[in-house]
Coordinates of C-alpha atoms in Angstrom, one line a residue:
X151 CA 59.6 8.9 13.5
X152 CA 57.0 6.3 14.1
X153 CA 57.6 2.5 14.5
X154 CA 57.2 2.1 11.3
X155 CA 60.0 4.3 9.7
X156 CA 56.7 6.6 8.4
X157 CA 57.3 10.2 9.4
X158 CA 54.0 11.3 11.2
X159 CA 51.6 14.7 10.8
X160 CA 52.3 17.2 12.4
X161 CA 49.6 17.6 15.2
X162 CA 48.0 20.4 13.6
X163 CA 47.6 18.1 10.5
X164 CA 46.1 15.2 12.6
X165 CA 43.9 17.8 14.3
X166 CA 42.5 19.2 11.1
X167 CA 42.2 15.4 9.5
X168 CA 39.9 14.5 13.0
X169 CA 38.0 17.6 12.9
X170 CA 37.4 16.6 8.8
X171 CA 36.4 13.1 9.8
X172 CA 33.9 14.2 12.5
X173 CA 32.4 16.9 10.1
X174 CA 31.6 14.0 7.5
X175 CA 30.3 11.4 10.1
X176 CA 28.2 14.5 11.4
X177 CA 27.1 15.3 7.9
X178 CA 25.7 11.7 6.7
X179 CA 24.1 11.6 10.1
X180 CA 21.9 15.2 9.2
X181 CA 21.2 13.3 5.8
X182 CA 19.9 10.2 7.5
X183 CA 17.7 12.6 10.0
X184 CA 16.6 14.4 7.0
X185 CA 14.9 11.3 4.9
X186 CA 12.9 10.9 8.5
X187 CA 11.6 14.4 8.7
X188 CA 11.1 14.5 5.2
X189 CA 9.2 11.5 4.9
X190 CA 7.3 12.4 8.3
X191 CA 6.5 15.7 7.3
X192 CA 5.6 16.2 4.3
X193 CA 8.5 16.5 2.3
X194 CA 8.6 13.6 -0.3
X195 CA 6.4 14.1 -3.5
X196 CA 5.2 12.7 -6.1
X197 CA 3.3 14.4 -9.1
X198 CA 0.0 13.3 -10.0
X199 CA 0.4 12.8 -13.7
X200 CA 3.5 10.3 -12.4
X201 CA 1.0 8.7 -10.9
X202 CA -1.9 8.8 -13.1
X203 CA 0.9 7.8 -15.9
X204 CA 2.2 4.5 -14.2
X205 CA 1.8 1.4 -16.3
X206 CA 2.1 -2.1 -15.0
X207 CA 4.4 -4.0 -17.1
X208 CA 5.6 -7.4 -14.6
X209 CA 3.2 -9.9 -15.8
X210 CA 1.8 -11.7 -13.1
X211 CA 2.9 -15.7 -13.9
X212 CA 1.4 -19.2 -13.0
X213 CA -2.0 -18.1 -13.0
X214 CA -4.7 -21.3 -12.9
X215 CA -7.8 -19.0 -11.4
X216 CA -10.7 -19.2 -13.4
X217 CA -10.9 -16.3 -16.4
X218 CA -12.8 -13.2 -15.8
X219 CA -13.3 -10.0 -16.8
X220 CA -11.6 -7.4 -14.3
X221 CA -12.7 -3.8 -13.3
X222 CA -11.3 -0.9 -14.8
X223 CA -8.2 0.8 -12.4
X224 CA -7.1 -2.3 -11.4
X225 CA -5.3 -4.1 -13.6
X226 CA -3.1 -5.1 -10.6
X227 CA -5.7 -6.7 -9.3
X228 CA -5.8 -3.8 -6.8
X229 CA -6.5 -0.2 -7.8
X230 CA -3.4 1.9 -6.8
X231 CA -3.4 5.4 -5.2
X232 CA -1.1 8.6 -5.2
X233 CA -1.2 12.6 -5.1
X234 CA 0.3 15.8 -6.4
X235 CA 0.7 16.6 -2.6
X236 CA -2.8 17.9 -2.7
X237 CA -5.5 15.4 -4.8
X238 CA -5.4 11.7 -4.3
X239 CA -5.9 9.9 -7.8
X240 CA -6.1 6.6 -8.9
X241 CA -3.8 4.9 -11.3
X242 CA -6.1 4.5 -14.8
X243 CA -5.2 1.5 -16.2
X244 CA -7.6 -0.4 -18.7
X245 CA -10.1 -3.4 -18.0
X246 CA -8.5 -6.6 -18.8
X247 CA -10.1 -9.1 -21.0
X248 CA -11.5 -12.6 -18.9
X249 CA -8.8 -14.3 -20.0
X250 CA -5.7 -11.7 -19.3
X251 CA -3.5 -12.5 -16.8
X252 CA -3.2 -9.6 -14.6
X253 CA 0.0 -7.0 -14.6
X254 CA 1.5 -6.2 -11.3
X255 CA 2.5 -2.4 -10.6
X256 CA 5.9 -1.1 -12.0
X257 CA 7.6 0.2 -8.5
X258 CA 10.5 1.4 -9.8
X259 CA 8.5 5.0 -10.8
X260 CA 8.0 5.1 -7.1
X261 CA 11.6 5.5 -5.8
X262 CA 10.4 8.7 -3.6
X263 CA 7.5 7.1 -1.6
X264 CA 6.2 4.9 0.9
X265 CA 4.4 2.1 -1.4
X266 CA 1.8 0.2 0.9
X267 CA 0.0 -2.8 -0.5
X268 CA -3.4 -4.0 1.4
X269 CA -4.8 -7.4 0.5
X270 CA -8.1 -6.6 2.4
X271 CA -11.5 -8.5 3.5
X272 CA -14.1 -6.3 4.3
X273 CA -15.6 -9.1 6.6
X274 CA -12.3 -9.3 8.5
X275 CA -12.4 -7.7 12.1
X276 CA -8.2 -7.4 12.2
X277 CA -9.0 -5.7 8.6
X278 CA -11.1 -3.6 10.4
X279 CA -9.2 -2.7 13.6
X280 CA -6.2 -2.3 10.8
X281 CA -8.2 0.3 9.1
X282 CA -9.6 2.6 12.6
X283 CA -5.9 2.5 13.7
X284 CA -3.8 3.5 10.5
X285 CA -6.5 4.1 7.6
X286 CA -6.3 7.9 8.6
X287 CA -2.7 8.3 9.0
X288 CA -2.5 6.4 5.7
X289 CA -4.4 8.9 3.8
X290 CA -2.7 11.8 4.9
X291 CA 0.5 10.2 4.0
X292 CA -0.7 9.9 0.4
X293 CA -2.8 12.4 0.2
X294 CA 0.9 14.4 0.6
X295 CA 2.3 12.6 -1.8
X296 CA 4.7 10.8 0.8
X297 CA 2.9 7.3 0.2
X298 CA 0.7 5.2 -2.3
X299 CA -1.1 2.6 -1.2
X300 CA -2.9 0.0 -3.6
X301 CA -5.9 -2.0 -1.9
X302 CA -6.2 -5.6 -3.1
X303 CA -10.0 -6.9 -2.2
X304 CA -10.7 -10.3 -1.7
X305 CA -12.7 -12.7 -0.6
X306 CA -12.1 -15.4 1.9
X307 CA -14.4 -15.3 4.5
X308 CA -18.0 -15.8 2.9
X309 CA -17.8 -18.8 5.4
X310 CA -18.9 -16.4 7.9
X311 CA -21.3 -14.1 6.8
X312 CA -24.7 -16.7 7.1
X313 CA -25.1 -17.9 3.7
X314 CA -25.3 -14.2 2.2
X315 CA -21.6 -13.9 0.5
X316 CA -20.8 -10.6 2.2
X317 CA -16.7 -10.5 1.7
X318 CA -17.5 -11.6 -1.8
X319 CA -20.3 -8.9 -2.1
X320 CA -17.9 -6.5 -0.1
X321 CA -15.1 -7.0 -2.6
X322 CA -17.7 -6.6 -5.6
X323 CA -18.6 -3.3 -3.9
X324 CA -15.0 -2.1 -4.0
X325 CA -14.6 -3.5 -8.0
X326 CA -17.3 -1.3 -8.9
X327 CA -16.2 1.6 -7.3
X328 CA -12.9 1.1 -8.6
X329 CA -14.1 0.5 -11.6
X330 CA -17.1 3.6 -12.0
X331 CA -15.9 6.2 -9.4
X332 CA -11.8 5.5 -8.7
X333 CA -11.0 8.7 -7.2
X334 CA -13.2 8.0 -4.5
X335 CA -12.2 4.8 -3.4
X336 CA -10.2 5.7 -0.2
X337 CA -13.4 7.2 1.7
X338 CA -15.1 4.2 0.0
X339 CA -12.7 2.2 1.7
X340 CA -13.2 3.4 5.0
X341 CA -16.8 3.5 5.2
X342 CA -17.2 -0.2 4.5
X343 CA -14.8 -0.5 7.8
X344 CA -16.6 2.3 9.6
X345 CA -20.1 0.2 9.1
X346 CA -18.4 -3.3 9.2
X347 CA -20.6 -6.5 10.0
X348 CA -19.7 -9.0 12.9
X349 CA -18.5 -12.1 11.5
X350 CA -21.6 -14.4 11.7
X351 CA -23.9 -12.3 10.8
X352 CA -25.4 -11.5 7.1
X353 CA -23.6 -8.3 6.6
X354 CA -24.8 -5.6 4.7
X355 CA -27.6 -5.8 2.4
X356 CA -27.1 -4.5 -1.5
X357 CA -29.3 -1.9 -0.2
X358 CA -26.8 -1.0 2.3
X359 CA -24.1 -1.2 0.5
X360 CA -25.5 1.1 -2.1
X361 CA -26.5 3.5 0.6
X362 CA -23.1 3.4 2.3
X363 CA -21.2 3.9 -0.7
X364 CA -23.3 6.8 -2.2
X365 CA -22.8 8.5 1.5
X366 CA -18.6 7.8 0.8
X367 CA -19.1 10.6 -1.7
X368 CA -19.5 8.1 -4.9
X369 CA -22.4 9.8 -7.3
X370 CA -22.2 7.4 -10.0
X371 CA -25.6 5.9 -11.0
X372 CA -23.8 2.9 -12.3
X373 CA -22.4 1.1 -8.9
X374 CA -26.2 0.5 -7.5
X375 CA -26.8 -1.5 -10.5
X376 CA -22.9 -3.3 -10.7
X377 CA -23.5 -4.4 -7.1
X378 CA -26.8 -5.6 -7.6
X379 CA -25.9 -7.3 -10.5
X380 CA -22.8 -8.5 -8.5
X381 CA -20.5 -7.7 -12.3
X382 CA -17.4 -8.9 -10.5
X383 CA -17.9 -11.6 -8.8
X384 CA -16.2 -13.8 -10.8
X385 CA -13.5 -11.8 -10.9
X386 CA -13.4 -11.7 -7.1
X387 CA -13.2 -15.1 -6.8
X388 CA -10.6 -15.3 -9.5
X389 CA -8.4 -12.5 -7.5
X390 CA -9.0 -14.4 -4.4
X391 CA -7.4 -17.7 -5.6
X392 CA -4.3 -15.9 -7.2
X393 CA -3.6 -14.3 -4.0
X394 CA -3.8 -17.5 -2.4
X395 CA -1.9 -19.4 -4.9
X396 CA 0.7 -16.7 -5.2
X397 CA 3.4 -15.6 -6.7
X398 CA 2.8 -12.0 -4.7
X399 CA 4.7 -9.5 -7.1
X400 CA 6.8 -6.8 -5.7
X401 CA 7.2 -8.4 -2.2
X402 CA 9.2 -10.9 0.4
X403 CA 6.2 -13.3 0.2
X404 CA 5.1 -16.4 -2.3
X405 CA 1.1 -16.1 -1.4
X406 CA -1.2 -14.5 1.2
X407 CA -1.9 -16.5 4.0
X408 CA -4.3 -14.5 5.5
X409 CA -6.0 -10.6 6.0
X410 CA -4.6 -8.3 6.3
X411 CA -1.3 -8.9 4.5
X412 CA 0.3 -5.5 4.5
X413 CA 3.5 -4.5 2.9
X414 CA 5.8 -1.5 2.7
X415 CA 8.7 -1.6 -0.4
X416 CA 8.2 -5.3 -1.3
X417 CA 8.5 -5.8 2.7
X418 CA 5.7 -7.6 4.8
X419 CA 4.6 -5.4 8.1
X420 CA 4.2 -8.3 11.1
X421 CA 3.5 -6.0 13.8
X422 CA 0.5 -4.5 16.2
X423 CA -2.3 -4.0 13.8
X424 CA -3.6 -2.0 16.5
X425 CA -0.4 0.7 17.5
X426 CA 0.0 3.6 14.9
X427 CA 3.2 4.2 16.3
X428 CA 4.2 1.1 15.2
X429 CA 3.3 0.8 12.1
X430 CA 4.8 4.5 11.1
X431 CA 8.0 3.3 12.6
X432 CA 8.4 0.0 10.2
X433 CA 7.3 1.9 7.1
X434 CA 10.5 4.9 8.0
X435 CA 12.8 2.2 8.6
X436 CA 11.9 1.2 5.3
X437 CA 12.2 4.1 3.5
X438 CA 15.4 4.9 5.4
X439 CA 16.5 1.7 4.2
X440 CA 15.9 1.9 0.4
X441 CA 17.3 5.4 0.9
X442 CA 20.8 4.0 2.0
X443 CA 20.8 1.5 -0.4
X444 CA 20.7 3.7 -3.3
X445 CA 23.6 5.7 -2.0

């Protein structure tokens, strides 16, 4: 009898009960090792008409930019990407009217994925040194259907680009590639880092632009003449202020404070913008994380 007047298990009992114990703790440890590989590897997918078929319905609020017209594909006010596994695709959503307030992304269709948000400046070096150390891991992510990411361009560094506008230019750029040629806007995105200006120093001429985008694989005729004609620019400018002013749906910030703001699951990244390792270890912790929390 034990101290307290409780009869106890025979050993072979307490053995068995042990041996139980250790084979559960062992099994939610393989399951925990198993969202890592899976996410690392390839595993986790999403289905392009998932994708394709996400509508935005978390209205952005308190909203005092000036009204204009946004691009088509980024109703957001950032053109969201996914894959079957095989295709990257942008989420189609409509052009919103000048004086729409813009819709953030539902999440909540994303449950199975990395979702990576980039509030970008193309005339930002840290952007840039961003973009040659994760941009490529980044794409393979999505283009496996393990990740989306959704690019936010804007504008707050005309200051340094000698008079000429470039981030707002840049940004334009993007909204009319976004807007004409969607699917293409990943190798759009990294070209304009590949080529990127110095800060004080005019950037990129339309020309350019034109030229670099057309070599990203973009074929529509109608981006020379929206970049020339700079259609978006007011809706930069308008996208730029409601970053600034905030609220930042579907994330652990008010406003953006600076580029790059980058966040995993709602979650803003703060480490080495220059260490891949890094950043592919924050955004498994994070989908470990949301993983355990739905159990």
């Amino acid at each position: 009898m034990s101290t307290s007047g409780q009869a106890r298990p025979p050993k072979k009992d307490r053995r068995e009960d042990a041996r139980e114990t250790a084979r559960l703790m062992r099994a939610e440890q393989v399951k925990r090792d198993q969202r890592r590989r899976l996410f690392l590897r390839g595993g986790i997918g999403i289905g392009l008409l998932a994708v394709v078929a996400i509508v935005a319905v978390v209205i952005v609020n308190n909203v005092t930019a000036p009204a204009a017209a946004s691009p088509a594909n980024m109703a957001s006010d950032g053109i969201l990407l996914g894959s079957d596994g095989t295709t990257v695709s942008a989420a189609a959503t409509a052009a919103l009217e000048a004086d729409a307030d813009p819709i953030a992304t539902d999440q909540s269709a994303l449950v199975d994925t990395a979702n990576i948000v980039m509030y970008i400046d193309y005339l930002c070096p840290i952007c840039g040194n961003f973009e040659a150390t994760n941009g490529e891991q980044i794409t393979e992510w999505v283009t496996a259907g393990n990740a989306t990411v959704e690019v936010h361009p804007i504008s707050i560094l005309d200051r340094l680009s000698s008079g000429t506008e470039y981030a707002t230019r840049a940004a334009n750029a993007a909204a009319c590639v976004a807007n004409y040629a969607p699917d293409n806007f990943l190798d759009f995105n990294a070209a304009m880092f590949a080529d990127q200006p110095a800060e004080n120093t005019t950037g990129l001429t339309d020309a350019e632009l034109t030229s670099l985008i057309e070599g990203s694989g973009v074929t529509s005729s109608e981006v020379a003449s929206c970049i020339a004609d700079q259609t978006y620019s007011g809706w930069v400018d308008a996208t730029t202020q409601r970053a600034l002013e905030g609220p930042i749906p579907n994330s652990d910030i008010d406003a953006i404070e600076g580029t790059p703001t980058v966040l995993v699951n709602g979650v803003k990244y703060s480490g080495s913008n220059s260490d891949a390792a890094t950043f592919e270890a924050f955004v498994t912790e994070q989908m470990t994380a949301d993983a355990e929390s739905g159990e």
